[in-house]
XYZ file of C-alpha atoms in Angstrom:
114
model
C 80.454 179.372 108.867
C 83.496 177.754 109.910
C 82.305 178.723 114.096
C 79.460 177.930 113.707
C 79.136 174.346 112.923
C 82.036 173.691 115.325
C 79.705 175.436 117.756
C 77.241 172.766 116.193
C 79.824 170.228 116.405
C 81.130 170.995 120.325
C 77.576 171.033 120.837
C 76.967 167.632 120.327
C 79.920 165.680 121.738
C 78.340 167.400 125.588
C 75.695 166.020 124.322
C 76.435 162.506 123.436
C 79.297 162.029 126.254
C 76.617 163.033 129.320
C 74.445 160.811 127.675
C 77.272 158.067 127.543
C 77.695 159.160 131.380
C 73.824 158.896 131.450
C 73.401 155.304 130.456
C 73.443 152.646 132.354
C 73.268 149.581 130.461
C 76.099 148.194 128.804
C 74.766 148.197 125.043
C 73.166 151.408 125.234
C 76.633 152.521 125.916
C 78.931 151.048 123.334
C 75.999 152.845 121.002
C 75.848 156.453 122.437
C 79.573 155.696 122.835
C 79.977 155.011 119.797
C 78.397 158.053 118.402
C 80.669 160.041 120.736
C 83.482 159.270 117.952
C 81.599 159.829 114.644
C 80.827 163.646 116.704
C 84.354 163.721 118.254
C 85.929 162.640 114.116
C 83.140 165.717 112.657
C 84.632 168.151 115.014
C 88.375 166.651 114.653
C 87.815 167.723 110.146
C 86.030 171.127 111.326
C 88.945 172.244 113.536
C 91.684 170.534 110.302
C 93.205 168.210 111.731
C 92.392 164.555 109.034
C 94.813 162.225 110.931
C 92.877 162.572 114.406
C 89.495 162.062 112.761
C 90.792 159.275 110.489
C 92.132 157.861 114.012
C 88.873 158.432 116.157
C 86.815 157.789 113.588
C 88.982 154.132 113.378
C 89.460 153.053 117.016
C 86.680 155.646 118.598
C 83.458 155.355 116.861
C 84.348 151.427 115.760
C 86.504 149.271 117.752
C 85.686 150.019 120.789
C 82.425 150.084 120.790
C 83.521 146.608 119.459
C 85.559 145.319 121.676
C 82.457 146.833 124.944
C 80.185 144.562 123.189
C 81.615 141.831 122.804
C 83.021 141.844 126.504
C 79.397 141.693 127.682
C 78.567 138.647 125.149
C 81.689 137.411 126.433
C 80.494 137.704 130.355
C 76.444 137.720 129.887
C 77.126 133.380 128.217
C 80.152 133.362 131.125
C 77.516 133.732 133.570
C 74.680 131.538 131.986
C 77.099 128.307 131.588
C 79.358 129.043 134.609
C 78.242 125.852 135.569
C 79.842 123.077 133.623
C 82.903 125.181 132.653
C 83.635 125.450 136.025
C 83.987 121.377 135.815
C 85.111 121.195 132.399
C 88.085 123.385 133.671
C 88.785 121.075 136.778
C 89.391 118.403 134.683
C 91.480 120.106 132.664
C 93.531 121.181 134.919
C 94.049 117.766 136.483
C 94.781 115.848 133.847
C 97.434 118.444 132.222
C 99.067 117.845 136.260
C 99.006 114.497 135.605
C 101.065 115.032 132.052
C 103.245 117.626 133.179
C 103.536 114.660 136.089
C 103.490 111.960 134.113
C 106.698 113.856 132.382
C 108.697 114.928 134.936
C 109.308 111.105 136.254
C 110.023 110.371 132.263
C 112.123 112.623 132.002
C 113.256 111.940 136.080
C 114.151 107.883 134.665
C 115.808 108.920 131.930
C 118.212 110.701 133.964
C 118.924 107.245 136.606
C 119.605 105.292 132.805
C 121.762 107.596 131.989
C-alpha cells in the first residue's frame, strides 16, 4: 500500500514540477511552486523523513513562493514609480554628499585649531 502512495506522490511531483517549468507568469509559477512544495513534503513524509518533510513544508511551500510574490510585487511597483524615485534618489544623494563634505570640513577645521 505504501508503494502505491509513494508512486502517486512521485507522479504528483513530476506533474507539478513540469507545470512550474511550463508556466511563464511569475505569480502563477509561485503558486505552482507552492503546490510542488506540498507534494514534495507529502513524498518525504511517505518515505519516513518527517524532519525533511517539515522543512520542505516551511521553506518550499511557504517561504520561497512568498519571497517570489513579494519580489514580483516590488519590481512591478518599481517600474511604475521609476521617474519619481530617480528624482528623489538624486536629491537625497546630493544632500548626503553635501552633509559629508561639510563634516569633513568641520573635522579639518578642528585639526587646524589644535
